PDB file of C-alpha atoms in Angstrom:
ATOM      1  CA  THR A 876     -25.188  11.537  28.680  1.00 54.00           C
ATOM      2  CA  LEU A 877     -21.708  12.789  30.345  1.00 73.00           C
ATOM      3  CA  THR A 878     -21.259  16.068  29.720  1.00 79.00           C
ATOM      4  CA  ALA A 879     -18.844  16.589  32.718  1.00 87.00           C
ATOM      5  CA  PRO A 880     -15.564  15.497  33.997  1.00 90.00           C
ATOM      6  CA  ALA A 881     -15.968  13.886  37.439  1.00 90.00           C
ATOM      7  CA  PRO A 882     -16.108  15.639  40.289  1.00 90.00           C
ATOM      8  CA  PHE A 883     -13.236  15.431  43.026  1.00 91.00           C
ATOM      9  CA  ALA A 884     -14.414  14.533  46.568  1.00 88.00           C
ATOM     10  CA  ASP A 885     -13.542  17.218  48.698  1.00 83.00           C
ATOM     11  CA  GLU A 886     -14.931  19.292  45.660  1.00 80.00           C
ATOM     12  CA  THR A 887     -18.101  17.181  45.773  1.00 70.00           C
ATOM     13  CA  SER A 888     -21.678  17.918  48.091  1.00 53.00           C
ATOM     14  CA  CYS A 889     -22.350  14.187  46.793  1.00 51.00           C
ATOM     15  CA  GLN A 890     -21.945  12.243  49.931  1.00 56.00           C
ATOM     16  CA  CYS A 891     -24.022   8.864  50.207  1.00 57.00           C
ATOM     17  CA  GLN A 892     -26.980   9.769  52.651  1.00 55.00           C
ATOM     18  CA  ALA A 893     -27.964   6.086  52.987  1.00 54.00           C
ATOM     19  CA  PRO A 894     -27.126   4.521  56.018  1.00 58.00           C
ATOM     20  CA  HIS A 895     -24.159   2.251  55.275  1.00 69.00           C
ATOM     21  CA  GLU A 896     -25.018  -1.240  55.958  1.00 77.00           C
ATOM     22  CA  LYS A 897     -22.176  -3.972  55.652  1.00 79.00           C
ATOM     23  CA  LEU A 898     -22.988  -6.038  52.332  1.00 83.00           C
ATOM     24  CA  THR A 899     -21.993  -9.558  50.719  1.00 84.00           C
ATOM     25  CA  ILE A 900     -20.299  -9.965  47.428  1.00 86.00           C
ATOM     26  CA  ALA A 901     -24.066 -12.049  46.624  1.00 86.00           C
ATOM     27  CA  GLN A 902     -25.743  -9.129  47.746  1.00 85.00           C
ATOM     28  CA  ALA A 903     -24.058  -6.593  45.433  1.00 86.00           C
ATOM     29  CA  ARG A 904     -24.684  -8.785  42.727  1.00 86.00           C
ATOM     30  CA  LEU A 905     -28.431  -8.913  43.153  1.00 84.00           C
ATOM     31  CA  GLY A 906     -28.484  -5.022  42.995  1.00 79.00           C
ATOM     32  CA  THR A 907     -29.049  -4.251  46.559  1.00 73.00           C
ATOM     33  CA  PRO A 908     -29.777  -2.320  48.138  1.00 74.00           C
ATOM     34  CA  ALA A 909     -32.357  -0.548  46.087  1.00 71.00           C
ATOM     35  CA  ASP A 910     -31.936   2.895  47.906  1.00 76.00           C
ATOM     36  CA  ARG A 911     -28.034   3.347  46.993  1.00 84.00           C
ATOM     37  CA  PRO A 912     -25.212   2.114  44.947  1.00 90.00           C
ATOM     38  CA  VAL A 913     -22.543  -0.026  45.638  1.00 92.00           C
ATOM     39  CA  ARG A 914     -19.549   1.982  46.503  1.00 93.00           C
ATOM     40  CA  VAL A 915     -16.674   0.136  44.333  1.00 95.00           C
ATOM     41  CA  TYR A 916     -13.151   1.620  45.155  1.00 97.00           C
ATOM     42  CA  ALA A 917     -10.182   1.356  42.725  1.00 97.00           C
ATOM     43  CA  ASP A 918      -7.055   2.945  43.374  1.00 96.00           C
ATOM     44  CA  GLY A 919      -2.717   3.590  41.943  1.00 94.00           C
ATOM     45  CA  ILE A 920      -0.919   5.850  39.982  1.00 95.00           C
ATOM     46  CA  PHE A 921      -2.156   5.768  36.663  1.00 97.00           C
ATOM     47  CA  ASP A 922       0.718   7.585  35.105  1.00 96.00           C
ATOM     48  CA  LEU A 923       0.990   8.212  31.709  1.00 95.00           C
ATOM     49  CA  PHE A 924      -3.256   7.166  31.658  1.00 96.00           C
ATOM     50  CA  HIS A 925      -3.268   4.044  29.048  1.00 95.00           C
ATOM     51  CA  SER A 926      -5.994   1.565  27.425  1.00 95.00           C
ATOM     52  CA  GLY A 927      -4.579  -0.794  30.456  1.00 95.00           C
ATOM     53  CA  HIS A 928      -6.361   1.279  32.909  1.00 96.00           C
ATOM     54  CA  ALA A 929      -9.024   1.942  31.555  1.00 96.00           C
ATOM     55  CA  ARG A 930     -10.445  -1.383  31.009  1.00 96.00           C
ATOM     56  CA  ALA A 931      -9.428  -2.146  34.647  1.00 96.00           C
ATOM     57  CA  LEU A 932     -12.085   0.491  35.480  1.00 97.00           C
ATOM     58  CA  MET A 933     -14.306  -0.471  33.471  1.00 97.00           C
ATOM     59  CA  GLN A 934     -14.266  -3.859  35.124  1.00 97.00           C
ATOM     60  CA  ALA A 935     -14.242  -1.918  38.652  1.00 96.00           C
ATOM     61  CA  LYS A 936     -17.600   0.043  37.337  1.00 96.00           C
ATOM     62  CA  THR A 937     -19.215  -3.301  36.411  1.00 95.00           C
ATOM     63  CA  LEU A 938     -18.493  -5.642  38.846  1.00 93.00           C
ATOM     64  CA  PHE A 939     -22.361  -5.233  39.968  1.00 93.00           C
ATOM     65  CA  PRO A 940     -25.591  -3.887  38.544  1.00 90.00           C
ATOM     66  CA  ASN A 941     -25.682  -0.514  40.456  1.00 89.00           C
ATOM     67  CA  SER A 942     -22.617   0.546  41.577  1.00 92.00           C
ATOM     68  CA  TYR A 943     -20.264   3.952  41.722  1.00 93.00           C
ATOM     69  CA  LEU A 944     -17.068   4.239  41.178  1.00 96.00           C
ATOM     70  CA  LEU A 945     -14.846   6.313  43.454  1.00 96.00           C
ATOM     71  CA  VAL A 946     -10.792   6.106  41.999  1.00 97.00           C
ATOM     72  CA  GLY A 947      -8.118   7.349  44.796  1.00 97.00           C
ATOM     73  CA  VAL A 948      -4.939   8.774  43.074  1.00 97.00           C
ATOM     74  CA  CYS A 949      -1.623   8.757  45.431  1.00 96.00           C
ATOM     75  CA  SER A 950      -0.030  12.107  44.712  1.00 96.00           C
ATOM     76  CA  ASP A 951       3.704  12.559  44.032  1.00 96.00           C
ATOM     77  CA  ASP A 952       5.142  12.699  47.518  1.00 96.00           C
ATOM     78  CA  LEU A 953       3.794   9.159  48.506  1.00 94.00           C
ATOM     79  CA  THR A 954       4.657   7.660  44.583  1.00 94.00           C
ATOM     80  CA  HIS A 955       7.877   9.203  44.372  1.00 94.00           C
ATOM     81  CA  LYS A 956       8.809   7.492  48.393  1.00 93.00           C
ATOM     82  CA  PHE A 957       7.458   4.446  47.541  1.00 91.00           C
ATOM     83  CA  LYS A 958       7.574   3.360  43.996  1.00 90.00           C
ATOM     84  CA  GLY A 959       9.488   5.783  41.438  1.00 91.00           C
ATOM     85  CA  PHE A 960       9.523   9.033  39.660  1.00 92.00           C
ATOM     86  CA  THR A 961       6.528   9.595  37.208  1.00 94.00           C
ATOM     87  CA  VAL A 962       6.318  10.665  34.167  1.00 94.00           C
ATOM     88  CA  MET A 963       3.194  12.834  34.454  1.00 96.00           C
ATOM     89  CA  ASN A 964       2.605  15.316  37.991  1.00 96.00           C
ATOM     90  CA  GLU A 965      -0.136  14.544  39.661  1.00 97.00           C
ATOM     91  CA  THR A 966      -2.349  17.353  38.670  1.00 96.00           C
ATOM     92  CA  GLU A 967      -1.777  15.640  35.307  1.00 97.00           C
ATOM     93  CA  ARG A 968      -2.804  12.553  36.738  1.00 97.00           C
ATOM     94  CA  TYR A 969      -5.592  13.861  38.476  1.00 97.00           C
ATOM     95  CA  GLU A 970      -7.597  15.165  35.220  1.00 96.00           C
ATOM     96  CA  ALA A 971      -6.592  12.212  33.516  1.00 96.00           C
ATOM     97  CA  LEU A 972      -8.969  10.159  35.638  1.00 96.00           C
ATOM     98  CA  ARG A 973     -11.557  12.788  35.624  1.00 95.00           C
ATOM     99  CA  HIS A 974     -11.857  12.210  32.115  1.00 95.00           C
ATOM    100  CA  CYS A 975     -12.771   8.772  31.809  1.00 95.00           C
ATOM    101  CA  ARG A 976     -16.479   7.558  31.184  1.00 94.00           C
ATOM    102  CA  TYR A 977     -16.073   4.968  34.285  1.00 96.00           C
ATOM    103  CA  VAL A 978     -15.157   6.839  36.631  1.00 96.00           C
ATOM    104  CA  ASP A 979     -17.969   8.762  39.051  1.00 95.00           C
ATOM    105  CA  GLU A 980     -15.496  10.539  41.535  1.00 95.00           C
ATOM    106  CA  VAL A 981     -11.789  10.950  41.885  1.00 97.00           C
ATOM    107  CA  ILE A 982     -10.006  11.175  45.664  1.00 96.00           C
ATOM    108  CA  ARG A 983      -6.963  13.293  45.503  1.00 96.00           C
ATOM    109  CA  ASP A 984      -3.899  12.202  47.370  1.00 95.00           C
ATOM    110  CA  ALA A 985      -5.249   9.037  47.922  1.00 96.00           C
ATOM    111  CA  PRO A 986      -3.379   6.821  51.100  1.00 95.00           C
ATOM    112  CA  TRP A 987      -0.795   3.799  50.344  1.00 93.00           C
ATOM    113  CA  THR A 988      -2.444   1.213  52.429  1.00 92.00           C
ATOM    114  CA  LEU A 989      -6.206   1.655  52.862  1.00 94.00           C
ATOM    115  CA  THR A 990      -7.111   2.121  56.440  1.00 93.00           C
ATOM    116  CA  PRO A 991     -10.169   1.307  58.204  1.00 92.00           C
ATOM    117  CA  GLU A 992     -11.089   4.940  58.702  1.00 93.00           C
ATOM    118  CA  PHE A 993     -10.307   5.774  55.263  1.00 94.00           C
ATOM    119  CA  LEU A 994     -12.871   3.159  53.818  1.00 93.00           C
ATOM    120  CA  GLU A 995     -15.523   4.700  56.843  1.00 91.00           C
ATOM    121  CA  LYS A 996     -15.088   8.370  55.549  1.00 91.00           C
ATOM    122  CA  HIS A 997     -15.805   7.473  52.085  1.00 92.00           C
ATOM    123  CA  LYS A 998     -18.142   4.289  52.725  1.00 92.00           C
ATOM    124  CA  ILE A 999     -16.965   2.039  50.548  1.00 94.00           C
ATOM    125  CA  ASP A1000     -17.973  -0.955  50.452  1.00 93.00           C
ATOM    126  CA  PHE A1001     -15.409  -3.268  47.966  1.00 95.00           C
ATOM    127  CA  VAL A1002     -11.856  -1.989  47.112  1.00 96.00           C
ATOM    128  CA  ALA A1003     -11.355  -3.524  43.128  1.00 96.00           C
ATOM    129  CA  HIS A1004      -7.903  -4.221  41.940  1.00 95.00           C
ATOM    130  CA  ASP A1005      -5.814  -6.814  39.922  1.00 92.00           C
ATOM    131  CA  ASP A1006      -5.436 -10.409  42.064  1.00 90.00           C
ATOM    132  CA  ILE A1007      -1.776 -10.171  42.002  1.00 89.00           C
ATOM    133  CA  PRO A1008      -0.302  -9.537  45.121  1.00 86.00           C
ATOM    134  CA  TYR A1009       1.384  -6.140  45.284  1.00 81.00           C
ATOM    135  CA  SER A1010       4.406  -5.818  47.661  1.00 81.00           C
ATOM    136  CA  SER A1011       5.078  -2.578  48.682  1.00 75.00           C
ATOM    137  CA  ALA A1012       5.690  -0.450  51.933  1.00 64.00           C
ATOM    138  CA  GLY A1013       7.012  -2.996  53.599  1.00 73.00           C
ATOM    139  CA  SER A1014       4.448  -5.687  52.866  1.00 79.00           C
ATOM    140  CA  ASP A1015       4.207  -8.369  50.806  1.00 84.00           C
ATOM    141  CA  ASP A1016       0.568  -7.164  49.717  1.00 87.00           C
ATOM    142  CA  VAL A1017      -0.798  -4.006  50.338  1.00 90.00           C
ATOM    143  CA  TYR A1018      -4.080  -5.614  50.282  1.00 92.00           C
ATOM    144  CA  LYS A1019      -4.320  -8.674  52.564  1.00 92.00           C
ATOM    145  CA  HIS A1020      -6.302  -7.229  54.987  1.00 92.00           C
ATOM    146  CA  ILE A1021      -8.874  -6.205  52.610  1.00 93.00           C
ATOM    147  CA  LYS A1022      -9.142  -9.689  51.221  1.00 93.00           C
ATOM    148  CA  GLU A1023      -9.115 -10.952  55.050  1.00 92.00           C
ATOM    149  CA  ALA A1024     -12.100  -8.461  55.087  1.00 91.00           C
ATOM    150  CA  GLY A1025     -14.009  -9.589  52.765  1.00 91.00           C
ATOM    151  CA  MET A1026     -14.060  -6.674  50.395  1.00 94.00           C
ATOM    152  CA  PHE A1027     -11.527  -7.558  47.608  1.00 95.00           C
ATOM    153  CA  VAL A1028     -13.011  -7.987  44.257  1.00 95.00           C
ATOM    154  CA  PRO A1029     -10.188  -8.848  41.901  1.00 94.00           C
ATOM    155  CA  THR A1030     -10.011  -7.156  37.902  1.00 95.00           C
ATOM    156  CA  GLN A1031      -8.131  -8.762  35.215  1.00 94.00           C
ATOM    157  CA  ARG A1032      -4.895  -7.044  33.766  1.00 92.00           C
ATOM    158  CA  THR A1033      -4.568  -5.950  30.387  1.00 92.00           C
ATOM    159  CA  GLU A1034      -1.773  -8.135  28.793  1.00 91.00           C
ATOM    160  CA  GLY A1035       0.924  -6.178  26.541  1.00 90.00           C
ATOM    161  CA  ILE A1036       0.789  -2.703  27.915  1.00 92.00           C
ATOM    162  CA  SER A1037       1.779  -0.810  30.997  1.00 93.00           C
ATOM    163  CA  THR A1038       3.144   2.147  31.982  1.00 93.00           C
ATOM    164  CA  SER A1039       6.624   0.768  32.559  1.00 91.00           C
ATOM    165  CA  ASP A1040       6.539  -0.631  29.015  1.00 93.00           C
ATOM    166  CA  ILE A1041       5.468   2.800  27.307  1.00 93.00           C
ATOM    167  CA  ILE A1042       8.763   3.817  29.485  1.00 92.00           C
ATOM    168  CA  THR A1043      10.946   1.034  27.767  1.00 93.00           C
ATOM    169  CA  ARG A1044       9.926   2.284  24.671  1.00 92.00           C
ATOM    170  CA  ILE A1045      10.573   5.492  25.066  1.00 91.00           C
ATOM    171  CA  VAL A1046      13.939   4.606  26.465  1.00 91.00           C
ATOM    172  CA  ARG A1047      15.207   2.030  23.929  1.00 93.00           C
ATOM    173  CA  ASP A1048      13.999   4.618  21.277  1.00 92.00           C
ATOM    174  CA  TYR A1049      15.698   7.864  22.962  1.00 88.00           C
ATOM    175  CA  ASP A1050      17.685   9.010  20.291  1.00 88.00           C
ATOM    176  CA  VAL A1051      14.639   8.774  17.775  1.00 88.00           C
ATOM    177  CA  TYR A1052      12.913  10.753  20.069  1.00 88.00           C
ATOM    178  CA  ALA A1053      15.236  13.195  20.546  1.00 89.00           C
ATOM    179  CA  ARG A1054      16.075  14.118  17.082  1.00 87.00           C
ATOM    180  CA  ARG A1055      12.212  14.310  16.766  1.00 88.00           C
ATOM    181  CA  ASN A1056      11.633  16.542  19.052  1.00 89.00           C
ATOM    182  CA  LEU A1057      14.674  18.734  18.407  1.00 89.00           C
ATOM    183  CA  GLN A1058      13.643  18.678  14.831  1.00 86.00           C
ATOM    184  CA  ARG A1059      10.167  20.610  16.123  1.00 89.00           C
ATOM    185  CA  GLY A1060      11.668  23.090  18.178  1.00 90.00           C
ATOM    186  CA  TYR A1061      12.709  21.892  21.270  1.00 90.00           C
ATOM    187  CA  THR A1062      16.195  22.848  22.768  1.00 90.00           C
ATOM    188  CA  ALA A1063      19.272  20.792  23.542  1.00 89.00           C
ATOM    189  CA  LYS A1064      18.595  22.144  27.498  1.00 89.00           C
ATOM    190  CA  GLN A1065      14.785  21.045  27.568  1.00 88.00           C
ATOM    191  CA  LEU A1066      15.680  17.620  26.527  1.00 87.00           C
ATOM    192  CA  ASN A1067      18.474  17.247  28.733  1.00 87.00           C
ATOM    193  CA  VAL A1068      21.002  16.735  25.399  1.00 87.00           C
ATOM    194  CA  SER A1069      24.703  17.735  25.491  1.00 87.00           C
ATOM    195  CA  PHE A1070      26.023  19.699  22.922  1.00 86.00           C
ATOM    196  CA  ILE A1071      27.967  16.584  21.050  1.00 87.00           C
ATOM    197  CA  ASN A1072      24.998  14.578  21.058  1.00 84.00           C
ATOM    198  CA  GLU A1073      22.673  17.771  20.008  1.00 84.00           C
ATOM    199  CA  LYS A1074      24.919  17.977  16.767  1.00 86.00           C
ATOM    200  CA  LYS A1075      25.165  14.413  16.274  1.00 85.00           C
ATOM    201  CA  TYR A1076      21.277  14.142  16.190  1.00 81.00           C
ATOM    202  CA  ARG A1077      21.018  17.581  13.740  1.00 83.00           C
ATOM    203  CA  PHE A1078      23.349  15.525  11.074  1.00 83.00           C
ATOM    204  CA  GLN A1079      21.109  13.069  11.443  1.00 81.00           C
ATOM    205  CA  ASN A1080      17.780  14.605  11.014  1.00 80.00           C
ATOM    206  CA  GLN A1081      19.778  16.009   7.740  1.00 83.00           C
ATOM    207  CA  VAL A1082      20.923  12.640   6.620  1.00 83.00           C
ATOM    208  CA  ASP A1083      17.398  12.068   6.882  1.00 81.00           C
ATOM    209  CA  LYS A1084      16.364  14.764   5.068  1.00 81.00           C
ATOM    210  CA  MET A1085      18.974  13.955   2.012  1.00 84.00           C
ATOM    211  CA  LYS A1086      17.359  10.416   2.251  1.00 84.00           C
ATOM    212  CA  GLU A1087      13.838  11.172   2.212  1.00 83.00           C
ATOM    213  CA  LYS A1088      14.832  13.540  -0.698  1.00 85.00           C
ATOM    214  CA  VAL A1089      16.351  10.714  -2.699  1.00 86.00           C
ATOM    215  CA  LYS A1090      13.858   8.217  -1.845  1.00 84.00           C
ATOM    216  CA  ASN A1091      10.980  11.053  -3.656  1.00 84.00           C
ATOM    217  CA  VAL A1092      13.583  11.010  -6.461  1.00 85.00           C
ATOM    218  CA  GLU A1093      13.464   7.484  -7.127  1.00 82.00           C
ATOM    219  CA  GLU A1094       9.869   6.745  -6.440  1.00 83.00           C
ATOM    220  CA  LYS A1095       9.565  10.057  -8.897  1.00 82.00           C
ATOM    221  CA  SER A1096      11.800   8.370 -11.235  1.00 83.00           C
ATOM    222  CA  LYS A1097      10.721   4.563 -11.097  1.00 82.00           C
ATOM    223  CA  GLU A1098       7.189   6.300 -12.063  1.00 80.00           C
ATOM    224  CA  PHE A1099       8.687   8.126 -14.873  1.00 81.00           C
ATOM    225  CA  VAL A1100      10.208   4.780 -16.238  1.00 82.00           C
ATOM    226  CA  TYR A1101       6.865   2.694 -15.404  1.00 79.00           C
ATOM    227  CA  LYS A1102       5.246   5.493 -18.085  1.00 80.00           C
ATOM    228  CA  VAL A1103       7.816   5.220 -20.841  1.00 82.00           C
ATOM    229  CA  GLU A1104       7.744   1.421 -20.357  1.00 79.00           C
ATOM    230  CA  GLU A1105       4.196   2.103 -20.836  1.00 79.00           C
ATOM    231  CA  LYS A1106       4.466   3.822 -23.594  1.00 80.00           C
ATOM    232  CA  SER A1107       7.136   2.061 -25.608  1.00 81.00           C
ATOM    233  CA  HIS A1108       5.190  -0.951 -24.947  1.00 79.00           C
ATOM    234  CA  ASP A1109       1.725   0.384 -26.694  1.00 80.00           C
ATOM    235  CA  LEU A1110       4.570   1.488 -29.528  1.00 82.00           C
ATOM    236  CA  ILE A1111       6.308  -1.725 -29.995  1.00 84.00           C
ATOM    237  CA  GLN A1112       2.396  -3.608 -29.886  1.00 82.00           C
ATOM    238  CA  LYS A1113       1.291  -0.702 -32.769  1.00 82.00           C
ATOM    239  CA  TRP A1114       4.778  -1.753 -34.662  1.00 82.00           C
ATOM    240  CA  GLU A1115       3.881  -5.192 -34.630  1.00 81.00           C
ATOM    241  CA  GLU A1116       0.607  -4.967 -35.765  1.00 82.00           C
ATOM    242  CA  LYS A1117       1.597  -2.864 -38.811  1.00 81.00           C
ATOM    243  CA  SER A1118       4.445  -4.810 -39.722  1.00 81.00           C
ATOM    244  CA  ARG A1119       2.052  -7.653 -39.790  1.00 79.00           C
ATOM    245  CA  GLU A1120      -0.445  -5.607 -41.788  1.00 80.00           C
ATOM    246  CA  PHE A1121       2.588  -4.592 -43.964  1.00 80.00           C
ATOM    247  CA  ILE A1122       3.890  -8.216 -44.249  1.00 76.00           C
ATOM    248  CA  GLY A1123      -0.035  -9.451 -45.266  1.00 74.00           C
ATOM    249  CA  ASN A1124      -0.424  -6.873 -48.211  1.00 75.00           C
ATOM    250  CA  PHE A1125       2.694  -7.572 -49.301  1.00 74.00           C
ATOM    251  CA  LEU A1126       2.179 -11.583 -49.233  1.00 68.00           C
ATOM    252  CA  GLU A1127      -1.051 -10.537 -51.413  1.00 70.00           C
ATOM    253  CA  LEU A1128       0.894  -8.785 -53.805  1.00 69.00           C
ATOM    254  CA  PHE A1129       4.379 -10.586 -54.353  1.00 68.00           C
ATOM    255  CA  GLY A1130       2.964 -13.981 -53.078  1.00 64.00           C
ATOM    256  CA  PRO A1131       2.818 -17.389 -55.129  1.00 67.00           C
ATOM    257  CA  ASP A1132      -1.188 -16.495 -55.327  1.00 66.00           C
ATOM    258  CA  GLY A1133      -0.691 -12.819 -55.599  1.00 63.00           C
ATOM    259  CA  ALA A1134      -2.265 -10.329 -57.550  1.00 67.00           C
ATOM    260  CA  TRP A1135       1.526  -8.934 -58.844  1.00 63.00           C
ATOM    261  CA  LYS A1136       2.301 -12.865 -60.639  1.00 65.00           C
ATOM    262  CA  GLN A1137      -1.367 -12.676 -61.841  1.00 70.00           C
ATOM    263  CA  MET A1138      -0.715  -9.260 -63.567  1.00 72.00           C
ATOM    264  CA  PHE A1139       2.557 -10.441 -64.904  1.00 68.00           C
ATOM    265  CA  GLN A1140       1.162 -13.619 -66.379  1.00 70.00           C
ATOM    266  CA  GLU A1141      -1.543 -11.658 -68.255  1.00 73.00           C
ATOM    267  CA  ARG A1142       1.025  -9.508 -69.584  1.00 71.00           C
ATOM    268  CA  SER A1143       3.050 -12.098 -70.675  1.00 73.00           C
ATOM    269  CA  GLY A1144      -0.209 -13.684 -72.233  1.00 71.00           C
ATOM    270  CA  ARG A1145      -0.667 -10.615 -74.410  1.00 73.00           C
ATOM    271  CA  MET A1146       3.373 -10.446 -75.370  1.00 70.00           C
ATOM    272  CA  LEU A1147       3.379 -13.960 -76.462  1.00 71.00           C
ATOM    273  CA  GLN A1148       0.025 -13.473 -78.451  1.00 71.00           C
ATOM    274  CA  ALA A1149       1.526 -10.644 -80.312  1.00 72.00           C
ATOM    275  CA  PHE A1150       4.588 -12.340 -81.504  1.00 68.00           C
ATOM    276  CA  SER A1151       2.752 -15.169 -82.325  1.00 66.00           C
ATOM    277  CA  PRO A1152      -0.801 -14.416 -83.344  1.00 59.00           C
ATOM    278  CA  ARG A1153      -3.009 -17.563 -84.043  1.00 59.00           C
ATOM    279  CA  GLU A1154      -3.543 -18.925 -87.331  1.00 58.00           C
ATOM    280  CA  SER A1155      -6.943 -18.269 -89.466  1.00 55.00           C
ATOM    281  CA  PRO A1156      -9.822 -20.378 -89.246  1.00 55.00           C
ATOM    282  CA  ASN A1157     -10.705 -22.656 -91.394  1.00 59.00           C
ATOM    283  CA  SER A1158     -14.153 -21.072 -92.534  1.00 53.00           C
ATOM    284  CA  SER A1159     -11.862 -17.847 -93.741  1.00 50.00           C
ATOM    285  CA  PRO A1160     -12.587 -16.878 -97.195  1.00 52.00           C
ATOM    286  CA  THR A1161      -8.716 -16.437 -97.937  1.00 50.00           C
ATOM    287  CA  ARG A1162      -8.625 -20.153 -96.833  1.00 48.00           C
ATOM    288  CA  GLY A1163     -10.128 -21.669 -99.942  1.00 48.00           C
ATOM    289  CA  ARG A1164      -8.473 -19.460-102.476  1.00 50.00           C
ATOM    290  CA  SER A1165      -5.362 -21.549-104.304  1.00 48.00           C
ATOM    291  CA  PRO A1166      -2.813 -19.507-104.149  1.00 49.00           C
ATOM    292  CA  SER A1167      -1.623 -17.835-107.401  1.00 48.00           C
ATOM    293  CA  ARG A1168       1.751 -19.301-108.807  1.00 49.00           C
ATOM    294  CA  SER A1169       4.599 -16.980-109.208  1.00 49.00           C
ATOM    295  CA  PRO A1170       6.426 -17.677-112.257  1.00 51.00           C
ATOM    296  CA  SER A1171       9.749 -18.887-111.934  1.00 50.00           C
ATOM    297  CA  PRO A1172      12.362 -16.996-112.736  1.00 52.00           C
ATOM    298  CA  PRO A1173      14.825 -17.583-115.347  1.00 49.00           C
ATOM    299  CA  TRP A1174      17.460 -18.613-113.653  1.00 45.00           C
ATOM    300  CA  VAL A1175      16.062 -21.796-111.947  1.00 46.00           C
ATOM    301  CA  PHE A1176      16.729 -24.815-113.735  1.00 46.00           C
ATOM    302  CA  SER A1177      14.125 -27.353-114.301  1.00 46.00           C
ATOM    303  CA  LYS A1178      15.000 -30.748-112.871  1.00 45.00           C
ATOM    304  CA  ALA A1179      13.635 -32.214-115.916  1.00 46.00           C
ATOM    305  CA  SER A1180      15.967 -31.398-118.028  1.00 49.00           C
ATOM    306  CA  PRO A1181      19.701 -30.907-117.239  1.00 52.00           C
ATOM    307  CA  PRO A1182      22.534 -30.100-119.233  1.00 51.00           C
ATOM    308  CA  SER A1183      23.785 -32.663-121.137  1.00 49.00           C
ATOM    309  CA  SER A1184      27.604 -31.007-121.385  1.00 49.00           C
ATOM    310  CA  PRO A1185      29.420 -28.320-120.668  1.00 50.00           C
ATOM    311  CA  LYS A1186      28.801 -26.682-124.154  1.00 49.00           C
ATOM    312  CA  ALA A1187      25.317 -26.976-123.886  1.00 52.00           C
ATOM    313  CA  ALA A1188      25.183 -25.329-120.429  1.00 50.00           C
ATOM    314  CA  SER A1189      27.292 -22.303-121.688  1.00 50.00           C
ATOM    315  CA  ALA A1190      25.230 -22.302-124.522  1.00 52.00           C
ATOM    316  CA  SER A1191      21.715 -22.065-122.141  1.00 52.00           C
ATOM    317  CA  LEU A1192      23.715 -18.951-120.550  1.00 44.00           C
ATOM    318  CA  SER A1193      24.328 -16.960-123.354  1.00 51.00           C
ATOM    319  CA  SER A1194      20.618 -17.209-124.374  1.00 53.00           C
ATOM    320  CA  MET A1195      19.220 -16.437-121.031  1.00 51.00           C
ATOM    321  CA  SER A1196      21.816 -13.221-121.432  1.00 47.00           C
ATOM    322  CA  GLU A1197      20.320 -12.383-124.368  1.00 47.00           C
ATOM    323  CA  GLY A1198      17.160 -12.264-123.290  1.00 50.00           C
ATOM    324  CA  ASP A1199      18.098 -10.386-120.534  1.00 48.00           C
ATOM    325  CA  GLU A1200      18.982  -7.819-122.881  1.00 45.00           C
ATOM    326  CA  ASP A1201      16.173  -7.576-124.740  1.00 47.00           C
ATOM    327  CA  GLU A1202      14.194  -7.096-121.995  1.00 45.00           C
ATOM    328  CA  LYS A1203      16.176  -4.084-120.577  1.00 42.00           C
TER     329      LYS A1203
END
């Protein structure tokens, strides 16, 4: 288990004490010699240490069954002279390498071109680097003499990630990062931003804050509208259920076969029965009796004996009037 960072080569007493015999790649792959690990060296600038660097060191560490990985890091002077300005200074780059799990030892102020004296001093068996020719310091390939000596072991580059790519992203989105750092408290002088650009960035930050507030209000309003729509949908659904229930009850009461029609028919039948009662049955005792004939009034003439003449009619009228007077 790793509990401490990798040591620096000029501060450690851990040196390879066994005789340094030249090894072939085939021998190293077999895990020999048994009395010491195979010493593999990898160098670089390692600016903005990223996963591509770590994967290259992992490959260098696992090239052989038993290996000891030494990593050389070039100083700021050499890097600025042969490659260019760095984001991280040499101390930061040294510390970044010390905390990589695949690194056993860090060599500070490593040379730009490997010399036999340097290889012998650190008892390096093989040098690991990607196989792409690295032109620098007036040479088409600074590892050409290492390849010719049979000490070069290639590793694979990780596509899509490099220090140059990261710097390109920062330059491309410079305004965004400048505004972000101004918002975090950095001064315009620290960011090397002019007075006009500082005011512009701060104004853009205010605009972004306002946009964020408007966005939050819109989200909250959308949530409120959604809740209102949900409640209105429930109310409409309940209203539809109640309306269907009301229509059903109405049809049951006032429909063609409803209770109201039956009740109306029953009442109509009772009223008709009250106005025209039924005749008594034939077996009724009053039905057998013969109706008593009431005496005919005296003014009813008998059809059998009509008056034969006007005189006779006047005589009969006078007699009737006399009879009435007698009754009175």
